[in-house]
Coordinates of C-alpha atoms in Angstrom, one line a residue:
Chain A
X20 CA 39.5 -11.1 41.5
X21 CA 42.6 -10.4 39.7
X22 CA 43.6 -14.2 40.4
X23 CA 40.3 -16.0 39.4
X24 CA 41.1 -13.9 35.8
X25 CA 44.3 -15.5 34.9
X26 CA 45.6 -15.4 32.6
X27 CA 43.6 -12.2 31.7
X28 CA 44.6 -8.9 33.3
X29 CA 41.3 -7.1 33.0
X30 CA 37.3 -8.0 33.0
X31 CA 37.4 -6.4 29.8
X32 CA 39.8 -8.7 28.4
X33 CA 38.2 -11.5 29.6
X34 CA 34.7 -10.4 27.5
X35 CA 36.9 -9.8 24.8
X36 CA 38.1 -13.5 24.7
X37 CA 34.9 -14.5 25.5
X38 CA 33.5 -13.0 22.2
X39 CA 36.1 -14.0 20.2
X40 CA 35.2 -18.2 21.4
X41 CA 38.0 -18.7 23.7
X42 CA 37.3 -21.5 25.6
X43 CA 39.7 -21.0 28.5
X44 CA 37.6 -17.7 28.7
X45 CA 34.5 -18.9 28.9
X46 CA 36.0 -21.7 32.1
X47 CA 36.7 -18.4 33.8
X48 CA 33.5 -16.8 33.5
X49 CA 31.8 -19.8 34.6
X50 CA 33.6 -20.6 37.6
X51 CA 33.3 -16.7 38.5
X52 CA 30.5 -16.8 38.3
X53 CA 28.3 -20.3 38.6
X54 CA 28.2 -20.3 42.5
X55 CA 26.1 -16.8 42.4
X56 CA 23.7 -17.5 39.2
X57 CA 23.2 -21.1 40.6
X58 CA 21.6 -19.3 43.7
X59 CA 19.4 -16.7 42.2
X60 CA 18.1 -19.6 40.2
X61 CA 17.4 -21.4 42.9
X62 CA 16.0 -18.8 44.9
X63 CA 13.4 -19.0 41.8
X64 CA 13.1 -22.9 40.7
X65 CA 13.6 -24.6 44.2
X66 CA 16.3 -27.5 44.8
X67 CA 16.2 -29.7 41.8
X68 CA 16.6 -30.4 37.7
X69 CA 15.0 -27.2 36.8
X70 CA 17.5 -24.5 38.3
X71 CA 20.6 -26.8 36.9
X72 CA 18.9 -26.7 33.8
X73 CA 17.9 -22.9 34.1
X74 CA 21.8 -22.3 35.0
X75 CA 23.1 -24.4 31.8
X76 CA 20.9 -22.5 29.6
X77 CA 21.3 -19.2 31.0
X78 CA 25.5 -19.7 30.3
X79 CA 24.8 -20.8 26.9
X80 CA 23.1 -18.0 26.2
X81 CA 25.8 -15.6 27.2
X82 CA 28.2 -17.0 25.5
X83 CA 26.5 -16.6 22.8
X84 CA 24.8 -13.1 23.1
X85 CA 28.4 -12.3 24.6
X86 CA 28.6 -10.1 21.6
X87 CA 25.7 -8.0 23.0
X88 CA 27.0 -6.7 25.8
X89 CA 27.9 -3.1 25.5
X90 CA 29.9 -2.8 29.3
X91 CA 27.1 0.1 30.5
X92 CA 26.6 -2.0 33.9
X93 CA 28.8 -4.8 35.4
X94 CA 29.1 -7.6 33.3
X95 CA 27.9 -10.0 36.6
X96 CA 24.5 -7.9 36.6
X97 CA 24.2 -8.7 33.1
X98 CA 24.8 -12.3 33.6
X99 CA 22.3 -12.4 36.1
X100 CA 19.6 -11.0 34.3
X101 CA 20.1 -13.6 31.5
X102 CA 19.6 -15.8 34.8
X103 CA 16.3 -14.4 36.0
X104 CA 15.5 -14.3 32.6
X105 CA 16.0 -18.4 31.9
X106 CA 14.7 -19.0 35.5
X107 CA 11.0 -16.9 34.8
X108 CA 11.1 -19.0 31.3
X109 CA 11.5 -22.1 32.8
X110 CA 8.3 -21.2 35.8
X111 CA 5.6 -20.1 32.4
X112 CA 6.5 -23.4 30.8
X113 CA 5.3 -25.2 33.7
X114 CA 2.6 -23.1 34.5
X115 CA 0.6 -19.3 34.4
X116 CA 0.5 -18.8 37.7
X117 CA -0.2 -15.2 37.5
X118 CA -3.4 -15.1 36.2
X119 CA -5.1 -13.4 39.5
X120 CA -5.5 -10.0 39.2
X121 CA -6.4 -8.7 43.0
X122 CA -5.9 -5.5 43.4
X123 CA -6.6 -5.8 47.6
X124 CA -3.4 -4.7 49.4
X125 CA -2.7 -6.6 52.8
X126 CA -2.1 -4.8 55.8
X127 CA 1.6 -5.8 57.1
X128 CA 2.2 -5.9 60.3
X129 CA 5.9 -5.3 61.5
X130 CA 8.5 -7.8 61.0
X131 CA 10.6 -7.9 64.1
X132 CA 13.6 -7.0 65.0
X133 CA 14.9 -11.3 65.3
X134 CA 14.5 -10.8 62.1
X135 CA 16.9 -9.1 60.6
X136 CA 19.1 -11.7 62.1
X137 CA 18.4 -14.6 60.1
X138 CA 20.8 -16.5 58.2
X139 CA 21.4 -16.8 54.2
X140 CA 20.3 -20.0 54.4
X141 CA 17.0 -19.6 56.7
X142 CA 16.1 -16.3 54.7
X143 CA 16.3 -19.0 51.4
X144 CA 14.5 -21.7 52.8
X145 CA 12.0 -18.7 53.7
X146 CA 11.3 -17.3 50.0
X147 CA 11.8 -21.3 48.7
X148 CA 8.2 -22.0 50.9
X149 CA 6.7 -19.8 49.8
X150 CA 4.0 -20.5 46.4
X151 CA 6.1 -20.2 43.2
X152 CA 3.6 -17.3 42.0
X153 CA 4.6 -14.8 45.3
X154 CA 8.1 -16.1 45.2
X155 CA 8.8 -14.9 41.8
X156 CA 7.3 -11.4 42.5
X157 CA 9.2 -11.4 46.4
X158 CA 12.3 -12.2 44.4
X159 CA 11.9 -9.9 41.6
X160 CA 10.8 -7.2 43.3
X161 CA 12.6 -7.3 46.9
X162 CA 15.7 -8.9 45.9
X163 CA 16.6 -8.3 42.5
X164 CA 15.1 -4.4 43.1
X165 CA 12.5 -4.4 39.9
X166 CA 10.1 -1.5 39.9
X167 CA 6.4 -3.4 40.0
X168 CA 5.9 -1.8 36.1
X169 CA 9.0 -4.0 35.6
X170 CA 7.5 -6.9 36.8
X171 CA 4.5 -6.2 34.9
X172 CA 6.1 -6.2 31.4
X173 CA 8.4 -8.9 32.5
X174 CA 5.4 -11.1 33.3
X175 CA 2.9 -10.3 31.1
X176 CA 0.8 -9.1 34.3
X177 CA -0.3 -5.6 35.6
X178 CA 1.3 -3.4 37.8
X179 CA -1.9 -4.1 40.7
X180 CA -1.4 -7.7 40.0
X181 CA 2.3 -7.6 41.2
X182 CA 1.6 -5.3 44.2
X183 CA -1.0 -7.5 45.6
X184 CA 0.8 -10.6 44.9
X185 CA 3.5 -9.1 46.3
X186 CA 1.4 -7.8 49.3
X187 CA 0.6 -12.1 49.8
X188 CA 4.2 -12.6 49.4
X189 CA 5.0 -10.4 52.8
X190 CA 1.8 -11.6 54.6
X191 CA 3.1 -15.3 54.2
X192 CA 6.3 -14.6 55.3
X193 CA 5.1 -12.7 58.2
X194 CA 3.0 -15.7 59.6
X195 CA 6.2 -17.7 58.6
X196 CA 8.6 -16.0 60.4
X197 CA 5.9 -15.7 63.6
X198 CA 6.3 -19.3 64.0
X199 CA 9.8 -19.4 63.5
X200 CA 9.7 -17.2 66.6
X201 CA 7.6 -19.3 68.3
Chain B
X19 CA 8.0 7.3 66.4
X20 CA 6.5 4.0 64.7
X21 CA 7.4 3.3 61.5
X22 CA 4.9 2.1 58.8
X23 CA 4.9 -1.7 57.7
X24 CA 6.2 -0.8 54.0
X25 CA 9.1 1.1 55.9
X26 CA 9.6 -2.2 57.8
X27 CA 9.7 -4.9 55.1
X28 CA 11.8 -1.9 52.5
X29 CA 14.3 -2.2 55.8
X30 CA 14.2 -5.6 55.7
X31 CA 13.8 -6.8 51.9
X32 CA 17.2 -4.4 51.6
X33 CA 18.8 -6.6 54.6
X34 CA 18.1 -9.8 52.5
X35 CA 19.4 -8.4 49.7
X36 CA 22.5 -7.6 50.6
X37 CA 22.8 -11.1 52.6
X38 CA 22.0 -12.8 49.4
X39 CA 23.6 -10.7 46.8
X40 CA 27.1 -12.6 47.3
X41 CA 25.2 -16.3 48.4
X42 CA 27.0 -18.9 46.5
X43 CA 25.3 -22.6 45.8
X44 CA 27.4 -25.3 45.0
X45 CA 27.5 -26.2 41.7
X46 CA 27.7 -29.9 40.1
X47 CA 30.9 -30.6 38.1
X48 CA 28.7 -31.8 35.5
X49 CA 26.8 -28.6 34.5
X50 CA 30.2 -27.2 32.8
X51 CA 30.8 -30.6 30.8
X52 CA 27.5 -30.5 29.4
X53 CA 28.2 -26.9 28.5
X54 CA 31.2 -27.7 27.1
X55 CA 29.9 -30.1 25.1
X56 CA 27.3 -28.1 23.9
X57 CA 29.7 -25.2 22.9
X58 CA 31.7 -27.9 20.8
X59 CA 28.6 -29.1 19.3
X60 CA 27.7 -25.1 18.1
X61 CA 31.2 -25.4 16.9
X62 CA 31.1 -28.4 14.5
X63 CA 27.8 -27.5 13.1
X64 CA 29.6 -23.9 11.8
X65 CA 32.7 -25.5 10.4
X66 CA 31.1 -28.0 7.9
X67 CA 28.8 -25.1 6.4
X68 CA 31.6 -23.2 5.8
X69 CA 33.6 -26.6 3.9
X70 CA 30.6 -27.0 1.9
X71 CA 29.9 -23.3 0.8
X72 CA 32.7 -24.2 -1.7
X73 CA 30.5 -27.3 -2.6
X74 CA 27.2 -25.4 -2.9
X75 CA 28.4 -23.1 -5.1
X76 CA 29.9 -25.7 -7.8
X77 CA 26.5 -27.4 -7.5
X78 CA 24.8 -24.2 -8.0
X79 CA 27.0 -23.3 -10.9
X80 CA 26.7 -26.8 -12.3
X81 CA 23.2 -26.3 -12.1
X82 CA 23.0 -23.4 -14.0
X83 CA 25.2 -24.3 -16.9
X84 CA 22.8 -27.5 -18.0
X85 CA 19.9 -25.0 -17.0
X86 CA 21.0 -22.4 -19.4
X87 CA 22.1 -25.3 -22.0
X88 CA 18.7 -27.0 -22.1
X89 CA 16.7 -23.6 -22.4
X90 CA 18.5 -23.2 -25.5
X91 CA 18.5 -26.7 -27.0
X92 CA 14.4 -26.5 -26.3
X93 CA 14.3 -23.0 -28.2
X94 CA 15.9 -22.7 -31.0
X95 CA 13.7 -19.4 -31.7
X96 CA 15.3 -17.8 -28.6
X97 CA 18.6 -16.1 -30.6
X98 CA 16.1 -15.0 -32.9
X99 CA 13.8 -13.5 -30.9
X100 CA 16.7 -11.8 -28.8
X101 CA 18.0 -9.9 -31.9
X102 CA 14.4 -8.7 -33.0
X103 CA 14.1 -7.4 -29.6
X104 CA 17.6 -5.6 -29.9
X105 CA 16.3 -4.5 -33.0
X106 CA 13.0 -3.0 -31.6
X107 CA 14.7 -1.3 -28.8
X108 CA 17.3 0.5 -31.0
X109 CA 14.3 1.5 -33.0
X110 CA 12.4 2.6 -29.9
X111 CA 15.8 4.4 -28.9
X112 CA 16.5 6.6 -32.3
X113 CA 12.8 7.0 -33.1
X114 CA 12.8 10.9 -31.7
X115 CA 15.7 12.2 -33.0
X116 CA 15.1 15.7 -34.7
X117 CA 17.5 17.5 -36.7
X118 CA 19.1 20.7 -35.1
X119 CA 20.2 23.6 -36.8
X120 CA 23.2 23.4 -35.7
X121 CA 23.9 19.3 -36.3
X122 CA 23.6 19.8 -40.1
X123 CA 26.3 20.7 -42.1
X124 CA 26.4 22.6 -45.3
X125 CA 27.6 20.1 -48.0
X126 CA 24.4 18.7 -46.6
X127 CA 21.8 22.0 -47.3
X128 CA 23.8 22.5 -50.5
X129 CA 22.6 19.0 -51.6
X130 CA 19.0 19.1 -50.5
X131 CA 18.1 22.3 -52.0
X132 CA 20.2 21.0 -55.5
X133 CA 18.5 18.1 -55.6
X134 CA 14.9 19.0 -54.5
X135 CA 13.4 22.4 -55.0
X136 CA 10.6 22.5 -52.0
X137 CA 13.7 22.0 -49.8
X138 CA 14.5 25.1 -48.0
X139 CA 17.8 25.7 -46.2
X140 CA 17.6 26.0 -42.5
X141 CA 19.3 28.9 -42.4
X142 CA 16.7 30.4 -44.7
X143 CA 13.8 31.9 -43.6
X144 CA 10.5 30.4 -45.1
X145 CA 7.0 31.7 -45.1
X146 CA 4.2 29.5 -43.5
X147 CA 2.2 29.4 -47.1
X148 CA 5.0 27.5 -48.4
X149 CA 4.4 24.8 -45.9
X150 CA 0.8 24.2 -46.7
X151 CA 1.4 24.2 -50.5
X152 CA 3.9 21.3 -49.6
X153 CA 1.5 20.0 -47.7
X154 CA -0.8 19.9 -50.8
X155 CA 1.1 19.1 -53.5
X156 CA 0.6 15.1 -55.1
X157 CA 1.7 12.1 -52.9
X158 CA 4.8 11.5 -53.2
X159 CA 7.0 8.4 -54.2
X160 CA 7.2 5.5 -52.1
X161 CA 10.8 5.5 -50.7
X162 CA 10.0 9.1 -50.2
X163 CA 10.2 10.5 -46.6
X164 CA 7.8 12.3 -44.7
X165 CA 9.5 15.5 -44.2
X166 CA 10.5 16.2 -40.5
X167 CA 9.0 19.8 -39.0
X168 CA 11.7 21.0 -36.9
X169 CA 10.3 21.5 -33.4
X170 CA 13.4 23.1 -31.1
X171 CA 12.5 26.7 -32.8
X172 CA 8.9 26.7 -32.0
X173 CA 9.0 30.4 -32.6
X174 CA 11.0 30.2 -36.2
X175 CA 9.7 29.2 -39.5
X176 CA 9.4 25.2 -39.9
X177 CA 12.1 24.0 -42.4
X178 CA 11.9 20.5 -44.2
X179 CA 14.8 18.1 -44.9
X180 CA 16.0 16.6 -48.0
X181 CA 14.2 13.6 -49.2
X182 CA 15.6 10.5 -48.5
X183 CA 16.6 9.0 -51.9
X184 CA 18.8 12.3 -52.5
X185 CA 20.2 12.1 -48.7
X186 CA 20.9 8.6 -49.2
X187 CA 24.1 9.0 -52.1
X188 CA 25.3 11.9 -51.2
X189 CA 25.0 12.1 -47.4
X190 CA 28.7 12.1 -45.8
X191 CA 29.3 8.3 -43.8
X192 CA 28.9 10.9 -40.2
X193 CA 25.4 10.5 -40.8
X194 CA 24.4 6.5 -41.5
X195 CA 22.9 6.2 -37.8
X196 CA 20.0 9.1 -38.9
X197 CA 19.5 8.0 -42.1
X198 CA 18.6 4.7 -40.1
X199 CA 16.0 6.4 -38.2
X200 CA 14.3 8.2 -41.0
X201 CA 14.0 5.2 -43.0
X202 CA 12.1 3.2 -39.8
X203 CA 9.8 5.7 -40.2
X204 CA 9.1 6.6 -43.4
X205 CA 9.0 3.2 -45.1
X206 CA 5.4 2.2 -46.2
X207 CA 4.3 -0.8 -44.1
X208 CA 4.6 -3.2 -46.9
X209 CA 8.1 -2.4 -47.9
X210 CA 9.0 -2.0 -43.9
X211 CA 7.7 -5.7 -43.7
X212 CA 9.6 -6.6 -46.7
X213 CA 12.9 -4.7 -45.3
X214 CA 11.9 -6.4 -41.9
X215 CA 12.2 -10.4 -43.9
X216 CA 15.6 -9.5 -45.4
X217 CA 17.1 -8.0 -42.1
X218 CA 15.1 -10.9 -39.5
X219 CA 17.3 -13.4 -38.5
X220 CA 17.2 -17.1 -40.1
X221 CA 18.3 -19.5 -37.2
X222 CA 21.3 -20.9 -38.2
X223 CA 21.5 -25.0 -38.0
X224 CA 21.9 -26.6 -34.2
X225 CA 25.4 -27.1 -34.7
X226 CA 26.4 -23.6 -34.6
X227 CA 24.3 -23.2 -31.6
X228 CA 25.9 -26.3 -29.4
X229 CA 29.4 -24.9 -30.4
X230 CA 28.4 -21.8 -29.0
X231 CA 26.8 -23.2 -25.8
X232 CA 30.1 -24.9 -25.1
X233 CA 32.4 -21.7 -25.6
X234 CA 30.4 -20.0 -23.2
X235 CA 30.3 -22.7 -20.3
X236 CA 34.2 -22.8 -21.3
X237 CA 34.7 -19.1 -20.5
X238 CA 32.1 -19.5 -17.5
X239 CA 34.7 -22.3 -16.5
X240 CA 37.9 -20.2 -16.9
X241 CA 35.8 -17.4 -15.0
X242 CA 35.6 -19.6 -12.3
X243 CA 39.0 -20.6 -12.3
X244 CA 39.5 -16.6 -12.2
X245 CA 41.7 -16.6 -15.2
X246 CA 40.7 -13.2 -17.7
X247 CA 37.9 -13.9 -19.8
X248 CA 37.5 -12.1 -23.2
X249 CA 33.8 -12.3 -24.3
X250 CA 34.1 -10.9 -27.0
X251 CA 35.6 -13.4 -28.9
X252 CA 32.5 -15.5 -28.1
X253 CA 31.1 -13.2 -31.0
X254 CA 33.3 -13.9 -33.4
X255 CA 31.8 -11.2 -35.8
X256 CA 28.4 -11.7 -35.7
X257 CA 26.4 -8.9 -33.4
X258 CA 23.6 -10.4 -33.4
X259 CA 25.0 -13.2 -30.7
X260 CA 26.0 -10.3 -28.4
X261 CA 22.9 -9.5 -26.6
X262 CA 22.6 -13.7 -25.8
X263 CA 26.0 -13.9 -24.7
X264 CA 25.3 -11.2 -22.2
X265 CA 22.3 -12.2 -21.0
X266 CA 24.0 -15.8 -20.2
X267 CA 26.5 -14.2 -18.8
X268 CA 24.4 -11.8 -16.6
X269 CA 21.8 -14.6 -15.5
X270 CA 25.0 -17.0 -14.2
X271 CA 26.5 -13.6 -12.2
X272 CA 23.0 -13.0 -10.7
X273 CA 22.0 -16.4 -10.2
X274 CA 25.5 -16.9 -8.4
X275 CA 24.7 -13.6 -6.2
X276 CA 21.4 -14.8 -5.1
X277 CA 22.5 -18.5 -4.1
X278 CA 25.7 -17.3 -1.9
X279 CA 22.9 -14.4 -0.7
X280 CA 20.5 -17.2 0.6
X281 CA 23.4 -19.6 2.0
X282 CA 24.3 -16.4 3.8
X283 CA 21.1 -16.0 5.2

């Protein structure tokens, strides 16, 4: 870590060049950083335009709200919010896709035990099949670790809306994974 | 024992996130030009706001200097309406004055109760008949003033001042500004309109106005340049300019406040 910061000898100095416009600063935290947010934006938006653009934008944005950033947390969690943030922007442009309010739970059955084997890259291609609606709930909740009141103020949905979209979410990955098995 | 399904998927949700926590994507080279670009872009748009504040706030001073010029080219009445009002308000101010015990002097009792025999001295006690046979006598002269009741010793006998004509020659120079006040209000209204004519002001001709527009933009100019400016020589003797010259000089300060407020903003 200490390497990717040169010339900077601290995280902390880093932000503080990063607030005061420093351009070489602001290379660092990209390249620290870029890989990781360009995942969890694709892990939202799919392969394409709309996670690039989600990633350009969410950068812009902390370099300019750099000023913001108090250091309670790490300063990569904060980054990736601004990501999740840009990336659930960039789904209600295209469409509301949370406008079902079911408040049916689905029984789950039990995901086997091959599964906790997969790959990075099987378990993205997973979550990336899935409908963008579940996705963004399966991501929110299961990877990012939002509380289902989180989601709700996040989307503008309620809580029984995001558990039984999330309760779709797992069903379709169960069936998913069955013929991945298969 | 079995485990329940939301056991199963927390078990496996928290495997996922830990495989994708430190996932990396490839990134295109491109993204961090465009950013760049962008950043420069927020740059130059900061920079030639701040060059042109300096700009903005000639224009804006420009702009006022014509503005104030042409307002009073198009009244000529405004200097004279200024002064009245300056007049009124200095009225308005010394209007309530009342004469304490203690404020008068005795060269001054000694005079009024010379001069005028239903004078009392303060320091004399006086019986309440007295005041209603006063009261009662025959109306008095014209330049005569209404006697003031003295209202701090509500408890005391009431004592009445000298009249005003006898106050006015022998009264030490200490007390011009309440002989003022006493005259505002005892005048009959014809004489006060009379008084009123002789001390209005008569606008003097345009050309002393336009000289005094152009010493004030001057000393707004050498303001500016942040050399010391002395307004009081934009007087030059006569009071009655004073109250203009300040209000010029207050509306180009707050006029100036509120433009670099809103370019601010």
């Amino acid at each position: 870590m200490s390497k990717t910061l040169l010339p900077f000898k601290s995280e902390q100095e880093l932000i503080q060049a990063c607030q005061k416009q420093d351009r070489r600063a602001q290379q660092i935290v990209y390249q620290v950083n870029a890989g990781k947010m360009m995942a969890v934006c694709k892990r939202y938006l799919g392969v394409g335009p709309d996670a690039e653009d989600a990633l350009m934008e969410g950068f812009m944005k902390v370099f300019s709200k750099i000023d913001n950033f108090q250091g309670q947390g790490s300063f990569e969690g904060w980054i990736r919010k601004i990501m999740v943030n840009e990336s659930l922007m960039k789904i209600r442009k295209t469409a509301n896709r949370y406008d079902q309010d079911i408040n049916e739970t689905y029984d789950i059955a039990h995901p086997e035990d091959a599964i906790m084997h997969l790959g990075v890259e099987e378990i993205q291609n997973l979550i990336l099949e899935l409908p963008p609606g579940y996705r963004t709930i399966f991501n929110l909740y299961a990877i990012e670790g939002y509380s289902h009141i989180e989601i709700g103020d996040m989307l503008q949905i309620s809580e029984g809306t995001s558990k039984s979209q999330l309760s779709r979410a797992r069903q379709l990955l169960q069936s998913k994974l069955k013929e991945l098995q298969a | 024992m079995k485990k329940s399904s939301g056991d199963n998927w927390d078990s496996l949700e928290k495997n996922w996130r830990e495989k994708l926590d430190s996932h990396k994507e490839e990134v295109p080279a491109a993204i961090w030009n465009q950013i760049e670009k962008k950043l420069d872009e927020k740059k130059g748009k900061a920079v030639p706001f701040i060059i042109h504040r300096r700009q903005w706030s000639w224009a804006a001073v420009l702009l006022i200097s014509f503005g104030v010029g042409w307002w009073q080219l198009s009244n000529p009445n405004a200097l004279v309406d200024d002064s009245k009002m300056a007049n009124h308000i200095q009225t308005e101010i010394n209007a309530p004055v009342q004469h304490l015990p203690n404020t008068s002097t005795p060269e001054l009792e000694e005079i009024s109760s010379s001069t005028n025999p239903n004078v009392v001295s303060h320091s004399e006690p006086m019986p309440s008949h007295d005041i209603h046979s006063n009261l009662n006598q025959e109306p008095r002269n014209t330049t005569e003033s209404i006697p003031v009741i003295e209202e701090s010793k509500p408890n005391t006998n009431p004592v009445i001042l000298a009249d005003n004509r006898t106050f006015e020659k022998e009264k030490p120079a200490s007390l011009a500004k309440e002989e003022s006040v006493e005259m505002l209000i005892d005048i009959q209204p014809s004489q006060a309109n009379n008084q009123e004519k002789e001390n209005s002001y008569v606008p003097e001709p345009s050309k002393k106005r336009h000289s005094l527009f152009a010493r004030v933009v001057k000393q707004l100019r050498q303001a500016i340049d942040g050399e010391p400016v002395d307004w009081q020589t934009l007087k030059q003797g006569d009071p009655k300019l004073e109250n203009s010259i300040h209000q010029v000089a207050n509306t180009y300060i707050k006029t100036e406040q509120v433009v670099q407020r809103t370019f601010q903003f």
